[in-house]
mmCIF file of C-alpha atoms in Angstrom:
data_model
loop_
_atom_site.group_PDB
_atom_site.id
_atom_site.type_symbol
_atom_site.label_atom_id
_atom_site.label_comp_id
_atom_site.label_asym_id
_atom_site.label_seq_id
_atom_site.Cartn_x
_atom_site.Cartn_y
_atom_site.Cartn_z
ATOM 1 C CA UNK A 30 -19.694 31.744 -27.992
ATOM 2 C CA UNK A 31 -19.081 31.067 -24.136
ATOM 3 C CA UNK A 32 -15.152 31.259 -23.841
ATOM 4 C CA UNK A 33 -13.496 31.052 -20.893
ATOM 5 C CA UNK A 34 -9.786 31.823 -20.839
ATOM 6 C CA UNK A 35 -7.115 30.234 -17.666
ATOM 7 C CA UNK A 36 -3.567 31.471 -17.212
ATOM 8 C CA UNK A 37 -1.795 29.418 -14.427
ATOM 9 C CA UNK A 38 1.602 29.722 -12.582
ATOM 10 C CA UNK A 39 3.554 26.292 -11.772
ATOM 11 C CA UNK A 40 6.094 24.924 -10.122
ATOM 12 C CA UNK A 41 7.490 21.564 -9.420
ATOM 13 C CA UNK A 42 10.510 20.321 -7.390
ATOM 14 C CA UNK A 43 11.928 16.826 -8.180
ATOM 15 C CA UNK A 44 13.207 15.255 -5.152
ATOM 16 C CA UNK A 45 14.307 11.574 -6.712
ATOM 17 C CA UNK A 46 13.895 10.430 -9.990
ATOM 18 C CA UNK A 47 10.678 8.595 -8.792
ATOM 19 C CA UNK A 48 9.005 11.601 -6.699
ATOM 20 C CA UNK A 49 7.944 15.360 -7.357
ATOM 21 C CA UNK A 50 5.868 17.917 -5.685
ATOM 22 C CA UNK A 51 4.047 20.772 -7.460
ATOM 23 C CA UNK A 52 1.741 23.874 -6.524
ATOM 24 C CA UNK A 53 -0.162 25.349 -8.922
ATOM 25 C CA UNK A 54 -2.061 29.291 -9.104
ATOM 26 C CA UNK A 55 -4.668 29.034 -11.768
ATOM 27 C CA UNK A 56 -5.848 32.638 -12.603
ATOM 28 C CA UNK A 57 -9.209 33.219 -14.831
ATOM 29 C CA UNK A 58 -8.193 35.917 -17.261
ATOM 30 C CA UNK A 59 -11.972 36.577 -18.885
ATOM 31 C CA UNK A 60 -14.666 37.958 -16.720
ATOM 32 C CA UNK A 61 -14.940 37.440 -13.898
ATOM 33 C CA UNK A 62 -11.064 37.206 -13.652
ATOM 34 C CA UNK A 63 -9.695 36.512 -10.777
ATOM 35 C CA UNK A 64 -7.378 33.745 -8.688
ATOM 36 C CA UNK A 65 -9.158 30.538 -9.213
ATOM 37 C CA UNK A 66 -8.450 27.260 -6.144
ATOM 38 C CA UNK A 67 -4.635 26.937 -6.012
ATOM 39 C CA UNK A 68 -3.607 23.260 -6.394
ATOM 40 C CA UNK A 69 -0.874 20.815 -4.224
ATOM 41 C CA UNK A 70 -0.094 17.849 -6.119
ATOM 42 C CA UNK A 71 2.677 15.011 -5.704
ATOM 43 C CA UNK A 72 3.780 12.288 -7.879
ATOM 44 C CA UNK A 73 5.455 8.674 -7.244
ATOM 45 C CA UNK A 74 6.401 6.439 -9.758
ATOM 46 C CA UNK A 75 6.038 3.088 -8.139
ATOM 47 C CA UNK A 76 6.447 0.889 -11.354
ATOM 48 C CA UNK A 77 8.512 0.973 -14.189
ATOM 49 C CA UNK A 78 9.146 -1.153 -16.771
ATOM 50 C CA UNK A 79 11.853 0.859 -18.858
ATOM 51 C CA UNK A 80 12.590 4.308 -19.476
ATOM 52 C CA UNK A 81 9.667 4.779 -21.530
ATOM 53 C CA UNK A 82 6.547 2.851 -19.708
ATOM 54 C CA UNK A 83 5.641 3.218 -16.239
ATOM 55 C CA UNK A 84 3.018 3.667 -13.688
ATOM 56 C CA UNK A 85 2.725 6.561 -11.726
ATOM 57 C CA UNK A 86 0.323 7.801 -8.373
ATOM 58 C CA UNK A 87 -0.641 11.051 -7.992
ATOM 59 C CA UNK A 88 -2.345 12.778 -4.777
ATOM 60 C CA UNK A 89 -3.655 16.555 -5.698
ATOM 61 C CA UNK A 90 -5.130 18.958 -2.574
ATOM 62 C CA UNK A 91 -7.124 21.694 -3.775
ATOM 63 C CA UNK A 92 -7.736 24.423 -1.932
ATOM 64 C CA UNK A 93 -10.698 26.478 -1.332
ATOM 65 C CA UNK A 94 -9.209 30.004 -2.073
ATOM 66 C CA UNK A 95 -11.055 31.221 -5.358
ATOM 67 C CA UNK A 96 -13.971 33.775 -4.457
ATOM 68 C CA UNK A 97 -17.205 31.073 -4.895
ATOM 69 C CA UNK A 98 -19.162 34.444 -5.388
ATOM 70 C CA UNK A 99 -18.077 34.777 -8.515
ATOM 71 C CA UNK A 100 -17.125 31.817 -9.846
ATOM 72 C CA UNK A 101 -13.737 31.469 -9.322
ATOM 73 C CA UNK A 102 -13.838 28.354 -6.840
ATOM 74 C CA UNK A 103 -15.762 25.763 -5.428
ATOM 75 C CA UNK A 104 -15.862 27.024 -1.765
ATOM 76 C CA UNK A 105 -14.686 22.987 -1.185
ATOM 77 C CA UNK A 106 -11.442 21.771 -0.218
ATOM 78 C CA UNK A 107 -11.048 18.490 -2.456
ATOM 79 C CA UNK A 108 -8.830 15.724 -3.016
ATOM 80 C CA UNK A 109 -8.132 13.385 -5.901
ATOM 81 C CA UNK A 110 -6.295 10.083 -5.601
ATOM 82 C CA UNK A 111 -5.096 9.357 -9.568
ATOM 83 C CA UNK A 112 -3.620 6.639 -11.572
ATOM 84 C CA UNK A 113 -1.887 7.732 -14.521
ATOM 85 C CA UNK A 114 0.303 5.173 -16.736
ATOM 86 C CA UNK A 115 2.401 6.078 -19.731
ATOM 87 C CA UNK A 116 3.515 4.628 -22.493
ATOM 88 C CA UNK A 117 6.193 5.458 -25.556
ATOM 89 C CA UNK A 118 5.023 4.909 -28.518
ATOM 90 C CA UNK A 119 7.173 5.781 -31.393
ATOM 91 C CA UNK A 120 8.526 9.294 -31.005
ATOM 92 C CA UNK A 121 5.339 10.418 -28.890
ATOM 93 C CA UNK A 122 4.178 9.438 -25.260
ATOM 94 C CA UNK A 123 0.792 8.549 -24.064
ATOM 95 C CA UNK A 124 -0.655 8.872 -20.824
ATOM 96 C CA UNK A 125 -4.104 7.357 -19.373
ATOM 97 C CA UNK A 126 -5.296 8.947 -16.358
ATOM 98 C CA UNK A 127 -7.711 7.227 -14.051
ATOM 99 C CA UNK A 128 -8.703 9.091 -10.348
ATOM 100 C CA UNK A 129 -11.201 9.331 -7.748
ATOM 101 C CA UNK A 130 -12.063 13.186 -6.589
ATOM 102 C CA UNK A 131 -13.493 13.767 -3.223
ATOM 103 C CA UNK A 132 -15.086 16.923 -3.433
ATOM 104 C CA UNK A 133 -15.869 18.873 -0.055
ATOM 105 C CA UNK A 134 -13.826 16.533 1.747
ATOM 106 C CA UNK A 135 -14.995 19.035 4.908
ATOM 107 C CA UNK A 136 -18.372 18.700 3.979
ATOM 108 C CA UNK A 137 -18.019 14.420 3.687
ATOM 109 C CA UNK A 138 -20.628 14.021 1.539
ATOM 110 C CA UNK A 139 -19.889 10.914 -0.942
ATOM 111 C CA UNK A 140 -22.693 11.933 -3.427
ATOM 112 C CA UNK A 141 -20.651 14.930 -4.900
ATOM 113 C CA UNK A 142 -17.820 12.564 -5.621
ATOM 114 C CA UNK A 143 -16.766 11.487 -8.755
ATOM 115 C CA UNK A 144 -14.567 9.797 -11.203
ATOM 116 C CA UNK A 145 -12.208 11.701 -13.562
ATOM 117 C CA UNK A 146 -10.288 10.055 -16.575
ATOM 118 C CA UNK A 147 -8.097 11.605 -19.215
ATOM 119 C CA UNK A 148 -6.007 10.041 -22.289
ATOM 120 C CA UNK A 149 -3.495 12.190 -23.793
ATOM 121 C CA UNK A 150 -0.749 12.070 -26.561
ATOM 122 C CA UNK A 151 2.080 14.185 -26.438
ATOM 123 C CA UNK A 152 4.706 14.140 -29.825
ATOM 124 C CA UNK A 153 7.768 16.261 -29.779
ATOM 125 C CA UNK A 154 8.157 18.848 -32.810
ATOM 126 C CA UNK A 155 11.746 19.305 -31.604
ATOM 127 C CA UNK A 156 13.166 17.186 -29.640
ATOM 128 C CA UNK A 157 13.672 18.535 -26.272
ATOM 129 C CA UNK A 158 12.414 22.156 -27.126
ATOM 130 C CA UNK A 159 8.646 21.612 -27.914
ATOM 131 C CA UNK A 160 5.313 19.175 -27.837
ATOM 132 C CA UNK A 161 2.562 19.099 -29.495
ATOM 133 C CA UNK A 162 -0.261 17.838 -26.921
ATOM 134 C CA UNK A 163 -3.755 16.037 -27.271
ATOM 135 C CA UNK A 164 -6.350 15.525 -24.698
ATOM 136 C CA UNK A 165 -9.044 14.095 -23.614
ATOM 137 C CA UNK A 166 -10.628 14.807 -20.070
ATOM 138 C CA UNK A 167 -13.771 13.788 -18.605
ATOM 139 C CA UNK A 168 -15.501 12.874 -15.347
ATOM 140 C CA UNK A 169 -19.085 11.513 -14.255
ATOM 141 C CA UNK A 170 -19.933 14.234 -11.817
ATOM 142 C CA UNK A 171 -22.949 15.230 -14.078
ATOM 143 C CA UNK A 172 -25.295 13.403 -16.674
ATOM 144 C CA UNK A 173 -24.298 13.820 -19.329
ATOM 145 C CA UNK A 174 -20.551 13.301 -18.118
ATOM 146 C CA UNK A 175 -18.381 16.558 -19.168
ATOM 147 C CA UNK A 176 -16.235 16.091 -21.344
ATOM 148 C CA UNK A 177 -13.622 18.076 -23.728
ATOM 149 C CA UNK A 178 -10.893 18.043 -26.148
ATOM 150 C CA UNK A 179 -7.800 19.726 -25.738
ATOM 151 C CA UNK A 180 -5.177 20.708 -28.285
ATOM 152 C CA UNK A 181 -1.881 22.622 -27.266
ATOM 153 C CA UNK A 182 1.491 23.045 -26.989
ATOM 154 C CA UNK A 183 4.553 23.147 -24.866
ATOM 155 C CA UNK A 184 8.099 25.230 -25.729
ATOM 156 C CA UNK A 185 10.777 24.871 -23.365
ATOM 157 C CA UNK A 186 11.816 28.332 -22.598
ATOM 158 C CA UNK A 187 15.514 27.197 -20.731
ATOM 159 C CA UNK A 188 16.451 23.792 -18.762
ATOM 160 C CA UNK A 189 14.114 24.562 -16.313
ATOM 161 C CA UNK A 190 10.932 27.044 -17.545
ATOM 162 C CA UNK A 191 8.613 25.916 -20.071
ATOM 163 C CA UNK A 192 5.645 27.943 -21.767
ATOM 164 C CA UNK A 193 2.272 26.010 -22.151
ATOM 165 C CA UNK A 194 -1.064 27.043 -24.529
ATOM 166 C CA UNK A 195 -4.117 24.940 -25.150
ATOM 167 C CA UNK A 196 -7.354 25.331 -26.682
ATOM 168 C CA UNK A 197 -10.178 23.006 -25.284
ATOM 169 C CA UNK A 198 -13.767 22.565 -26.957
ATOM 170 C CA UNK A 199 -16.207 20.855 -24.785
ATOM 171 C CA UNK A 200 -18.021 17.288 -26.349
ATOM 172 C CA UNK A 201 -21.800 17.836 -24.884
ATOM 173 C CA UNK A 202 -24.168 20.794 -22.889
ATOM 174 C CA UNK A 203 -21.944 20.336 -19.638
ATOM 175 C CA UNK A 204 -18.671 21.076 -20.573
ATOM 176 C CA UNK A 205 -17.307 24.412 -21.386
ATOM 177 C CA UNK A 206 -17.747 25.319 -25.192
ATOM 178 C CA UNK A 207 -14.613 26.994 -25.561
ATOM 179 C CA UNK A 208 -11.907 27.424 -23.287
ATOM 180 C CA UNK A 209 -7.759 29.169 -23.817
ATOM 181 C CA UNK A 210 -5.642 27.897 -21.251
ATOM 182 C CA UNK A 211 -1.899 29.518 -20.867
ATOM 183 C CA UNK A 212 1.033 28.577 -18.434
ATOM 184 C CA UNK A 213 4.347 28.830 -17.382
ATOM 185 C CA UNK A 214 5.810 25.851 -15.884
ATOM 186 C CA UNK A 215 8.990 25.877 -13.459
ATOM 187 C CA UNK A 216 10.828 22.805 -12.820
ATOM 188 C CA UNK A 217 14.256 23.140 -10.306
#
């Protein structure tokens, strides 16, 4: 049983209605624990076509600060240039993710570059206070493509803090078999 087990630490600011700008500190809690690559992403909703459909672009920096040693990062500073629309459909909202990761943008070499894709389904158990989430996230950076399953949850803690947990399973011999993931999420 391979389980690998991710707390992170986020933080968003919401400068308009139609742009953010987050930084997130993922931290590997099961051995080797340790900070993992720290994260800068923004967001800009450039289409919508009511309250509850829209499409969104997303630009995400990732740093090379994890310790490559000992598995905690990639030793690559990437980028990824992402798609994401979403959808209401009935009570719950679904989101289909479609981006392009440069990996080692440094280093320039295309061949490590791949595509990333995620669908996800998120229903509220009470409305405004909790989620229940689905996912699915993949990418063609190996054959066959990783892939997992992700099941979790999301409480709102007050206006502006919210507690996430997840449990993933991976789909096929490159993803991770089993994985916790655990958050706190800061909005202001």
């Amino acid at each position: 049983l391979l389980l690998a087990n991710t707390a992170a630490l986020s933080f968003k600011r919401g400068f308009s209605a139609f742009f953010d700008l987050g930084f997130e500190l993922p931290y590997t809690t099961s051995i080797p624990s340790g900070m993992n690559d720290a994260y800068l992403h923004a967001k800009y909703r450039f289409w919508q076509a009511s309250d509850n459909e829209g499409l969104t672009g997303r630009i995400d920096f990732k740093f090379n600060n994890g310790n490559i040693n000992q598995g905690l990062g990639s030793g690559d500073n990437d980028y990824c240039l992402m798609l994401i629309y979403s959808k209401q459909y009935g009570k719950g909202k679904a989101h289909f993710n479609l981006g392009h990761v440069n990996v080692g943008m440094n280093a320039g070499i295309q061949s490590d570059d791949y595509l990333a894709y995620l669908a996800a389904y998120e229903f509220p158990i009470i409305e405004g206070k909790s989620d229940l989430v689905f996912e699915y996230v993949a990418n063609n950076a190996l054959q066959p493509n990783p892939a997992f399953i992700q099941i979790g949850g999301r409480i709102a803690m007050s206006s502006v803090l919210k507690l996430d947990a997840g449990y993933s399973f991976g789909l096929n011999s490159n993803s991770i078999k089993n994985s916790l993931t655990y958050g706190l999420h800061y909005e202001f």
